[in-house]
Coordinates of C-alpha atoms in Angstrom, one line a residue:
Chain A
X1 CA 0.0 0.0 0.0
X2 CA 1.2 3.6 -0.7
X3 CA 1.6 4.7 2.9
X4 CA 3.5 1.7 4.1
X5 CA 6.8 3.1 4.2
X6 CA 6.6 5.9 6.3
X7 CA 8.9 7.2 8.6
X8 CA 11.6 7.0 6.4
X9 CA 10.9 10.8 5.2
X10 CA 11.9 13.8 7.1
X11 CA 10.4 17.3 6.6
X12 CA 13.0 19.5 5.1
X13 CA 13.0 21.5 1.8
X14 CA 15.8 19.2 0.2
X15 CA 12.9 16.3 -0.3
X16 CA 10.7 17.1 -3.1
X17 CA 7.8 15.2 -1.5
X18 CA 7.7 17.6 1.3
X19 CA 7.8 20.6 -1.1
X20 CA 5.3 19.1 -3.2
X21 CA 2.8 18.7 -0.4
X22 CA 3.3 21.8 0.9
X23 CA 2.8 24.0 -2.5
X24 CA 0.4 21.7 -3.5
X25 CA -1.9 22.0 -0.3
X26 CA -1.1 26.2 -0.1
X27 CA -0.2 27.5 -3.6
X28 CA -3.7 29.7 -4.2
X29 CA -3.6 28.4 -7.7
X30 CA -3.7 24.7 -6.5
X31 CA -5.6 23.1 -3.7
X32 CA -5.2 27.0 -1.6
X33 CA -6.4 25.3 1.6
X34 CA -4.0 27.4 3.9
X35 CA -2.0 30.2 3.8
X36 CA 1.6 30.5 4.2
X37 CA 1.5 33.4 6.6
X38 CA -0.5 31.0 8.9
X39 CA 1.3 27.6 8.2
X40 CA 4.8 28.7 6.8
X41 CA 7.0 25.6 5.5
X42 CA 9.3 25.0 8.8
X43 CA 6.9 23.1 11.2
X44 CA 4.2 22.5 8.9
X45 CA 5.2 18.9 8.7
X46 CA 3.8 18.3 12.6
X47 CA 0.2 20.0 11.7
X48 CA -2.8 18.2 11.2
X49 CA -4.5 18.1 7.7
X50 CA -8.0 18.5 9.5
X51 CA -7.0 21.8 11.5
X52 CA -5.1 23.4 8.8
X53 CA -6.7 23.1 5.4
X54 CA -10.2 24.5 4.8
X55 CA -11.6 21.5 3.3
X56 CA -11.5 19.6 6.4
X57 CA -15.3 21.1 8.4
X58 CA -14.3 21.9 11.9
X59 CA -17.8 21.1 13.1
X60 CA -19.3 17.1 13.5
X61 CA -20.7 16.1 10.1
X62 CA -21.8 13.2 8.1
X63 CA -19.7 10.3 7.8
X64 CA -20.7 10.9 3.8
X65 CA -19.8 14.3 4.1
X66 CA -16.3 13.8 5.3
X67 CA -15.7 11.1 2.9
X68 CA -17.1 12.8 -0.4
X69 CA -14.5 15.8 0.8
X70 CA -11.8 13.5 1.0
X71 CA -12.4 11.9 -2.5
X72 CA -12.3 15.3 -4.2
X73 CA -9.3 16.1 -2.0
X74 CA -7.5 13.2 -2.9
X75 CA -8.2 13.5 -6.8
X76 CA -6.9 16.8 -7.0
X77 CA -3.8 16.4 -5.5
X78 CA -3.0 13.5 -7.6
X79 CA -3.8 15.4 -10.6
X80 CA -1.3 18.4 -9.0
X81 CA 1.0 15.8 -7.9
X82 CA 1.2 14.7 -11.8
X83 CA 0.6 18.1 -13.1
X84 CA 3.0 19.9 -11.2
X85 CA 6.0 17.3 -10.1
X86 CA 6.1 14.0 -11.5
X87 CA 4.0 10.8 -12.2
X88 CA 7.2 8.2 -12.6
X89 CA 5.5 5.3 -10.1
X90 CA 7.6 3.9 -7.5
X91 CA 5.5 0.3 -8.1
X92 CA 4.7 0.1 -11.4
X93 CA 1.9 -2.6 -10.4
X94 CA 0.1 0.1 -8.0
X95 CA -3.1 0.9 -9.7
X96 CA -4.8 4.2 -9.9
X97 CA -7.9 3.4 -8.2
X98 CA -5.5 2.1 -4.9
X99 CA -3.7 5.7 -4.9
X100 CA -7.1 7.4 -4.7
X101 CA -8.3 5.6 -2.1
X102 CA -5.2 5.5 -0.2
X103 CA -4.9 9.3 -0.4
X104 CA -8.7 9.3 0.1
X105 CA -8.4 7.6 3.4
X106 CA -5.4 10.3 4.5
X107 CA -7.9 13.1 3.8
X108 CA -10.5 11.5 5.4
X109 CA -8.4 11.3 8.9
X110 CA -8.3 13.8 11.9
X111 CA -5.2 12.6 12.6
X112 CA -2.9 12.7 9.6
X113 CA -0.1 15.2 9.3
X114 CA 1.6 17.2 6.1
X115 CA 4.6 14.7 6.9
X116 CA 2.1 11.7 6.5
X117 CA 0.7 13.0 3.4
X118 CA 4.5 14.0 2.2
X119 CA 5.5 10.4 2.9
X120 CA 2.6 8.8 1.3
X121 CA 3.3 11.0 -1.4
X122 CA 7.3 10.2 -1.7
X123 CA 6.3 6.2 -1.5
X124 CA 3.7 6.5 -4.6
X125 CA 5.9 8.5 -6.6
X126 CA 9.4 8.7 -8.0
X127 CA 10.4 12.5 -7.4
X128 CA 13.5 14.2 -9.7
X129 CA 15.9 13.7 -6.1
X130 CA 15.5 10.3 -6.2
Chain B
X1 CA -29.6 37.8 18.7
X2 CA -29.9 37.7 22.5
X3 CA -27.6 39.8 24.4
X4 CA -26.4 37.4 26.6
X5 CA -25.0 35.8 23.7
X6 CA -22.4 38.4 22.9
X7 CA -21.4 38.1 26.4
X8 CA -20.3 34.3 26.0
X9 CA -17.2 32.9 27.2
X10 CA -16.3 29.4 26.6
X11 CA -13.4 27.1 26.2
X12 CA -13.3 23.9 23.8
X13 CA -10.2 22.2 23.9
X14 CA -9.9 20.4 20.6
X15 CA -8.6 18.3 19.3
X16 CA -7.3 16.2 21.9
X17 CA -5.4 13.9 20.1
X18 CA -4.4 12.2 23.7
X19 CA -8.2 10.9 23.8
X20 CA -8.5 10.0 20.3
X21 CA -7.4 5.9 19.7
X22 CA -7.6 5.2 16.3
X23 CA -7.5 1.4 15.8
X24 CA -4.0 0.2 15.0
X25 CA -4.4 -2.1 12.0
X26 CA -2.2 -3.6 9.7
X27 CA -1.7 -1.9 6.2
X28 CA -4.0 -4.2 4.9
X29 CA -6.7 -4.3 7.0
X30 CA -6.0 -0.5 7.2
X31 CA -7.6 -0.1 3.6
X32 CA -11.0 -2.5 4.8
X33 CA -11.5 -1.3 8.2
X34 CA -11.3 1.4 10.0
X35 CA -11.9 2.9 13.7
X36 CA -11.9 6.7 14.7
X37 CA -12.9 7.4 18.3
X38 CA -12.6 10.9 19.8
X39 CA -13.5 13.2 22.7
X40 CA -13.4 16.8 22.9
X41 CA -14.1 18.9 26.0
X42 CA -16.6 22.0 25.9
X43 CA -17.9 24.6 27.5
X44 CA -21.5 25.7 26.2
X45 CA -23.1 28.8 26.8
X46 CA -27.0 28.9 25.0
X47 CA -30.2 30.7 25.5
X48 CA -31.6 27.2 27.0
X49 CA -29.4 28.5 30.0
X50 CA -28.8 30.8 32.3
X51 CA -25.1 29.9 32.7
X52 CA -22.2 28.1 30.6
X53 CA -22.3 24.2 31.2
X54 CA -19.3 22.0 30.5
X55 CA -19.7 18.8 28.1
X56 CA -18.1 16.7 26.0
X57 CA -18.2 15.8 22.1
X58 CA -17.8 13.0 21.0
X59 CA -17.7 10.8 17.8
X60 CA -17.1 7.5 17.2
X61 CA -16.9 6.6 13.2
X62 CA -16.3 2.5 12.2
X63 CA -15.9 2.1 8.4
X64 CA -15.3 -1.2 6.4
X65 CA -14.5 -1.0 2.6
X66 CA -14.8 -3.3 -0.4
X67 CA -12.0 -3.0 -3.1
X68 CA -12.3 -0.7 -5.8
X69 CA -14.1 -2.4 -8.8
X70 CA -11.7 -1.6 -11.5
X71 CA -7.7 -1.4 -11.6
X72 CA -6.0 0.7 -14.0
X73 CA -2.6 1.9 -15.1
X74 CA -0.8 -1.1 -13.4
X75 CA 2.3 -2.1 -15.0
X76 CA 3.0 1.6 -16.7
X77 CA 5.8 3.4 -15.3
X78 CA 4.1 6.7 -14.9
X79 CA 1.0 7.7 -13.5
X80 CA -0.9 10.5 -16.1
X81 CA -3.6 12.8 -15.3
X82 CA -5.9 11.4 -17.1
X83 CA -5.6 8.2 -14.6
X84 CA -6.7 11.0 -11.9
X85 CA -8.5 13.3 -13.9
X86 CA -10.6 10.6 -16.3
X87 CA -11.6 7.8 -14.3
X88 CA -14.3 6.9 -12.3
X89 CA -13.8 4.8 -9.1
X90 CA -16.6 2.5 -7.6
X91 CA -16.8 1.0 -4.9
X92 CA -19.1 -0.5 -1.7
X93 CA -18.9 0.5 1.9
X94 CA -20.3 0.1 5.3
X95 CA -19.8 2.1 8.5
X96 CA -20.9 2.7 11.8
X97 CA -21.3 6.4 13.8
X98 CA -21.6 7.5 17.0
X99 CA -21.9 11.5 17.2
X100 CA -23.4 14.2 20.2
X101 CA -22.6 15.8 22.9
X102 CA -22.7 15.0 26.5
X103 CA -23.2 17.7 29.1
X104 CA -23.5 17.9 33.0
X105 CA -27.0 18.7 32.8
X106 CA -29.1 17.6 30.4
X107 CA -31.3 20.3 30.4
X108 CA -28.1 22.7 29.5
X109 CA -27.2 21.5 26.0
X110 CA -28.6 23.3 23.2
X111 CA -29.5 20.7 21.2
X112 CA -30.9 17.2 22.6
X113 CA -30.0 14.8 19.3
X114 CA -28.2 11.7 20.2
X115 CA -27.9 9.8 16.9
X116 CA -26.0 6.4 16.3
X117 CA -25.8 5.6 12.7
X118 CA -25.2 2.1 10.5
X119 CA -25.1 2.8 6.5
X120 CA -24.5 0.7 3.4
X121 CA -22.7 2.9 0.7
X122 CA -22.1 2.6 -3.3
X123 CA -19.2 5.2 -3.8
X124 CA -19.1 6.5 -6.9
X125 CA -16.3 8.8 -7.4
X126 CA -15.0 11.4 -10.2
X127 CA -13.7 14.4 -10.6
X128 CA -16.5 16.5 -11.2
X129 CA -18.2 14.8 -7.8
X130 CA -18.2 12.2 -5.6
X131 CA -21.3 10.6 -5.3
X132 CA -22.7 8.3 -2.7
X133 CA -26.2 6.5 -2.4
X134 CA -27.8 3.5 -0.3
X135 CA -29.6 2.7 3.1
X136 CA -29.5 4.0 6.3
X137 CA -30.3 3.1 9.6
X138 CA -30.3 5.4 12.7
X139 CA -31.2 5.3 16.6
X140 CA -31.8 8.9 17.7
X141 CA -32.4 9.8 21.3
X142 CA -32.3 12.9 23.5
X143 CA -29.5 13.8 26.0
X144 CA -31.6 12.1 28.9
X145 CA -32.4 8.8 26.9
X146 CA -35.9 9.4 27.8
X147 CA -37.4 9.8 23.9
X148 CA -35.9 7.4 21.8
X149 CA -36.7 6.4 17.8
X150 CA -35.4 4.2 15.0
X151 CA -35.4 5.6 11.5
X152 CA -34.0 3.6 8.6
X153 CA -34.5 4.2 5.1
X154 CA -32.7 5.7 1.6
X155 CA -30.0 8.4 1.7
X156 CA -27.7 10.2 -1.3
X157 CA -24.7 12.5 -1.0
X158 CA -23.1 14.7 -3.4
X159 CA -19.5 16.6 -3.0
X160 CA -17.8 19.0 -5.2
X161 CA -14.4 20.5 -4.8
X162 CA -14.8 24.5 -6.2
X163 CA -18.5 24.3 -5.5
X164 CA -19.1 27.6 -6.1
X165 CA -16.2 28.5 -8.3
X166 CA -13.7 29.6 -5.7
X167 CA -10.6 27.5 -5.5
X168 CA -10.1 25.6 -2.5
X169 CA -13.6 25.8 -1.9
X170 CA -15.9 22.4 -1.2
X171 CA -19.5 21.4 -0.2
X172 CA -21.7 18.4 0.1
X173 CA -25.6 17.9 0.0
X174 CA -26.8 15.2 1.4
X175 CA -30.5 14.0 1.4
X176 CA -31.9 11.0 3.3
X177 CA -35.9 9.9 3.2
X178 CA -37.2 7.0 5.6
X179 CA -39.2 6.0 8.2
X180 CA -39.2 7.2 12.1
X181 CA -40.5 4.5 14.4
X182 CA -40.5 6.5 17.8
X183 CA -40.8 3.9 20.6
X184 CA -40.9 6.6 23.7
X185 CA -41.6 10.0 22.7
X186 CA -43.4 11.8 25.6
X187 CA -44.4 15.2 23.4
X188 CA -45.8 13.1 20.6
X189 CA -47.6 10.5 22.6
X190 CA -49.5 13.9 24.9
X191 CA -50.6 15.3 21.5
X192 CA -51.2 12.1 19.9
X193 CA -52.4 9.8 22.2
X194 CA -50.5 6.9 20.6
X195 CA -47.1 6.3 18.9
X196 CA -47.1 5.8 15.4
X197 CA -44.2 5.4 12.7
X198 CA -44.1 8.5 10.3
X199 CA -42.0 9.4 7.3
X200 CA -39.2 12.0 7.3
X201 CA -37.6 14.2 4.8
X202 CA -33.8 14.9 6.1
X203 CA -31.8 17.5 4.5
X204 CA -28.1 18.5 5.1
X205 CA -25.7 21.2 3.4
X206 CA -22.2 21.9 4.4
X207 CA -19.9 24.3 3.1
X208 CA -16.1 25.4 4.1
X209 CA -14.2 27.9 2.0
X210 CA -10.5 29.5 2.4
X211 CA -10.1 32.9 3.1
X212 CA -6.8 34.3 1.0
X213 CA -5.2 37.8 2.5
X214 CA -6.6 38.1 5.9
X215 CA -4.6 37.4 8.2
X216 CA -6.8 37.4 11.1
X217 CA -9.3 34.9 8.9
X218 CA -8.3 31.3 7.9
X219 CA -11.5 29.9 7.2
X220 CA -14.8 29.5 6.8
X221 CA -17.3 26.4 7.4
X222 CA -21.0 26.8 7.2
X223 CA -24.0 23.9 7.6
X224 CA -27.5 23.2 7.5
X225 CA -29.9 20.7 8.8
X226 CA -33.9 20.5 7.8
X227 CA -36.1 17.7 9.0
X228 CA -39.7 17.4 7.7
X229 CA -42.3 15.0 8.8
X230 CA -44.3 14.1 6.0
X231 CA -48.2 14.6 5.7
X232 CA -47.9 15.3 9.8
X233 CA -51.4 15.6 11.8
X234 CA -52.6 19.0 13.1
X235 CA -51.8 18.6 16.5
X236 CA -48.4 17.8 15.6
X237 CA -47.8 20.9 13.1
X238 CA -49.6 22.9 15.8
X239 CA -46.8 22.3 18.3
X240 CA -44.2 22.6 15.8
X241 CA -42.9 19.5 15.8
X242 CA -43.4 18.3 12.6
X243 CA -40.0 20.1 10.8
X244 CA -37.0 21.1 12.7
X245 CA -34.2 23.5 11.0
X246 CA -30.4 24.2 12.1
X247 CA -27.7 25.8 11.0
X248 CA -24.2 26.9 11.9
X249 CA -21.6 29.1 11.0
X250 CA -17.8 29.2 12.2
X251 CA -15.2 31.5 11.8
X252 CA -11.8 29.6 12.3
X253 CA -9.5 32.7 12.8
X254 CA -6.0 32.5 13.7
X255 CA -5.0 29.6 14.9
X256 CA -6.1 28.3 17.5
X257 CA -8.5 30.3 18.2
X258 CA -12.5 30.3 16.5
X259 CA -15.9 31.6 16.8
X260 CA -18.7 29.2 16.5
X261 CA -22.9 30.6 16.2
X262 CA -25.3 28.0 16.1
X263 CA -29.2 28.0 16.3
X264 CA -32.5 26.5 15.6
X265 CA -33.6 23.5 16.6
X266 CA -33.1 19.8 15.9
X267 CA -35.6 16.3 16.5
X268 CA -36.3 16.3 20.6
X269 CA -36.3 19.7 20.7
X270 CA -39.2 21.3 22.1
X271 CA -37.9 24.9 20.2
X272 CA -35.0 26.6 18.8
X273 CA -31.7 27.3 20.5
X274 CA -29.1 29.4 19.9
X275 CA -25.7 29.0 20.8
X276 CA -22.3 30.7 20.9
X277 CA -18.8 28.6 21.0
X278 CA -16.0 31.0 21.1
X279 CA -12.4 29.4 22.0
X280 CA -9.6 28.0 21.2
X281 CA -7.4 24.7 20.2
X282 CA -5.1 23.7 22.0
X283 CA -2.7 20.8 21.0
X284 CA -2.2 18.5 23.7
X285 CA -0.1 15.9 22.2

């Protein structure tokens, strides 16, 4: 699965996963779920996904709710990821539809961090450091 | 708005990631089953009361996943956007939710709904929305656990990401139609003078939006509930019973602090309620 190597990344602005996740997530022209004069880069890796990005409701909602958000959330960063960075697979056999829903289920959690998503992110993908 | 409302002062300590146990799980059985428990401490001030009340929220969330139906670009070397941006994924779910708030007195919470929830889900995901339809099941009581009711029937979801054209923006509707079987319902029963299952319309909208330039602004996240009992008798619409509307509004300013305005009312209530959380999060791990 895409997230089962983590903790081998670190969050520093020499990995590219890190600086994807982070542009991707705050660039206003991308994802724009947070700005940078409220999450800057150093120490963004420790914050949660669900108290910094605006897509994440910070009142109880619908299990359906939560999960719809995360689907879209998911899909675009995959497209930005590809877009914007690279799309050179780490496993060539990991399909599509397992990416989605294991960036779907990172979305979906109260409890992930930028470094999680920045490590899910270096395990799917082969970044230009690598 | 009431005065005393402005004069609010509460504290919610949230998240507190030192209560929350998610289920450790394998990486496989990560992707089928899932367990989210968590437990936030509040402080409530509402026009119900004549003084703040502590509490706690709470929400459990249990979810078990089928497989995506279809598996594409395996074997290629590079992912494209089109395998993101083109492709529909499908798949079946199931999940389980506890969600409320418990308070020191009962009579202090602003809203009485207790609701635990069982659904079976077809996901139907793409870029333009993420759909999801199927059957629902849910046992709603009031803080005291002295009106309780089952309703099970049909409910439908849609989410968009840019909703309304602003990027970063997202919002969901979801709509759910059964039937309510109240088993103790003291209101209904005075009015009635017997129990009887009725059908429900169940309405919910959610919003959240970015905020770009203000620094004092991070966020915003805005929701609506609307119950409506269909074809209700008189006696019923007479008290008011037979539709219930809520809504909320937060502010999430710099972080960690928030402003929170709730009001109307919810099923169990007796009549609307407004409510003001204004705090802060504080990370406690």
């Amino acid at each position: 699965m895409a997230t089962g190597r983590t903790g081998r990344t670190s969050w520093t602005e020499r990995n590219m996963a890190c600086v994807a996740a982070y542009n991707i997530l705050e660039n206003d022209l991308l994802l724009n779920q947070f700005e940078d004069i409220h999450v800057p880069f150093a120490g963004a890796g420790s914050r949660k996904l669900s108290d910094v990005c605006a897509y994440f409701p910070k009142f109880p909602v619908s299990p359906m709710d939560l999960r719809g958000r995360a689907h879209q959330m998911a899909r675009q960063y995959l497209i930005a990821v590809v877009k914007n960075y690279t799309g050179r697979k780490e496993d060539r056999m990991l399909s599509a539809e397992e990416a989605l829903m294991d960036f779907t289920a990172l979305f979906e959690s109260d409890k992930a961090t930028l470094l999680q998503l920045a490590q899910a992110t270096d395990d799917v993908f082969r970044f230009k450091d690598e | 708005m009431d005065a005393r409302l402005l004069t609010i002062a509460l504290l919610a300590l949230s998240p507190a990631p030192s209560l929350a146990q998610p289920a450790a799980a394998a990486d496989d059985d990560a992707r089928r089953w899932k367990n989210e428990f968590h437990l936030k401490p509040v402080a409530i001030d509402s026009t119900a009361t004549t003084s703040a009340t502590l509490g706690l929220d709470y929400r459990y969330v249990g979810t078990y996943s089928r497989p995506p139906l279809k598996r594409t670009a395996v074997g290629a070397d590079e992912f494209t956007v089109d395998d993101f941006a083109g492709k529909t994924l499908t798949y079946a779910k199931g999940e389980v939710l506890a969600n409320g708030s418990l308070v020191a007195s009962k009579a202090k919470s602003p809203n009485k709904l207790i609701e635990l929830r069982a659904d079976g889900l077809y996901v139907r995901d793409s870029r333009a929305v993420t759909l999801q339809g199927g059957f629902v099941g849910k046992f709603e009581t009031d803080q005291g656990l002295d009106d309780r009711q089952l309703m099970y029937g049909v409910t439908a979801a849609a989410t968009r990401f840019g909703l309304l054209g602003k990027r970063g923006d997202i919002g969901s509707a979801i709509l759910s139609f059964g039937t309510v079987d109240p088993s103790r319902d003291a209101e209904r029963k005075r009015l009635l003078g017997r129990l009887e299952a009725y059908q429900r319309w169940e309405l919910e909208l959610t919003y959240s939006r970015p905020v770009n330039g203000v620094e004092w602004l991070r966020s915003i996240d805005l929701g609506g509930r609307a119950f409506k009992e269909v074809g209700a008798p008189d006696a019923i619409r007479r008290a008011g019973l037979h539709d219930h509307t809520w809504g909320v509004l937060r502010l999430n300013l710099k972080q960690p602090y928030f402003i929170q305005y709730s009001g109307g009312s919810l099923p169990f209530d007796k009549k609307s309620e407004r409510a003001i959380k204004a705090g802060l999060s504080l990370k406690l791990d």
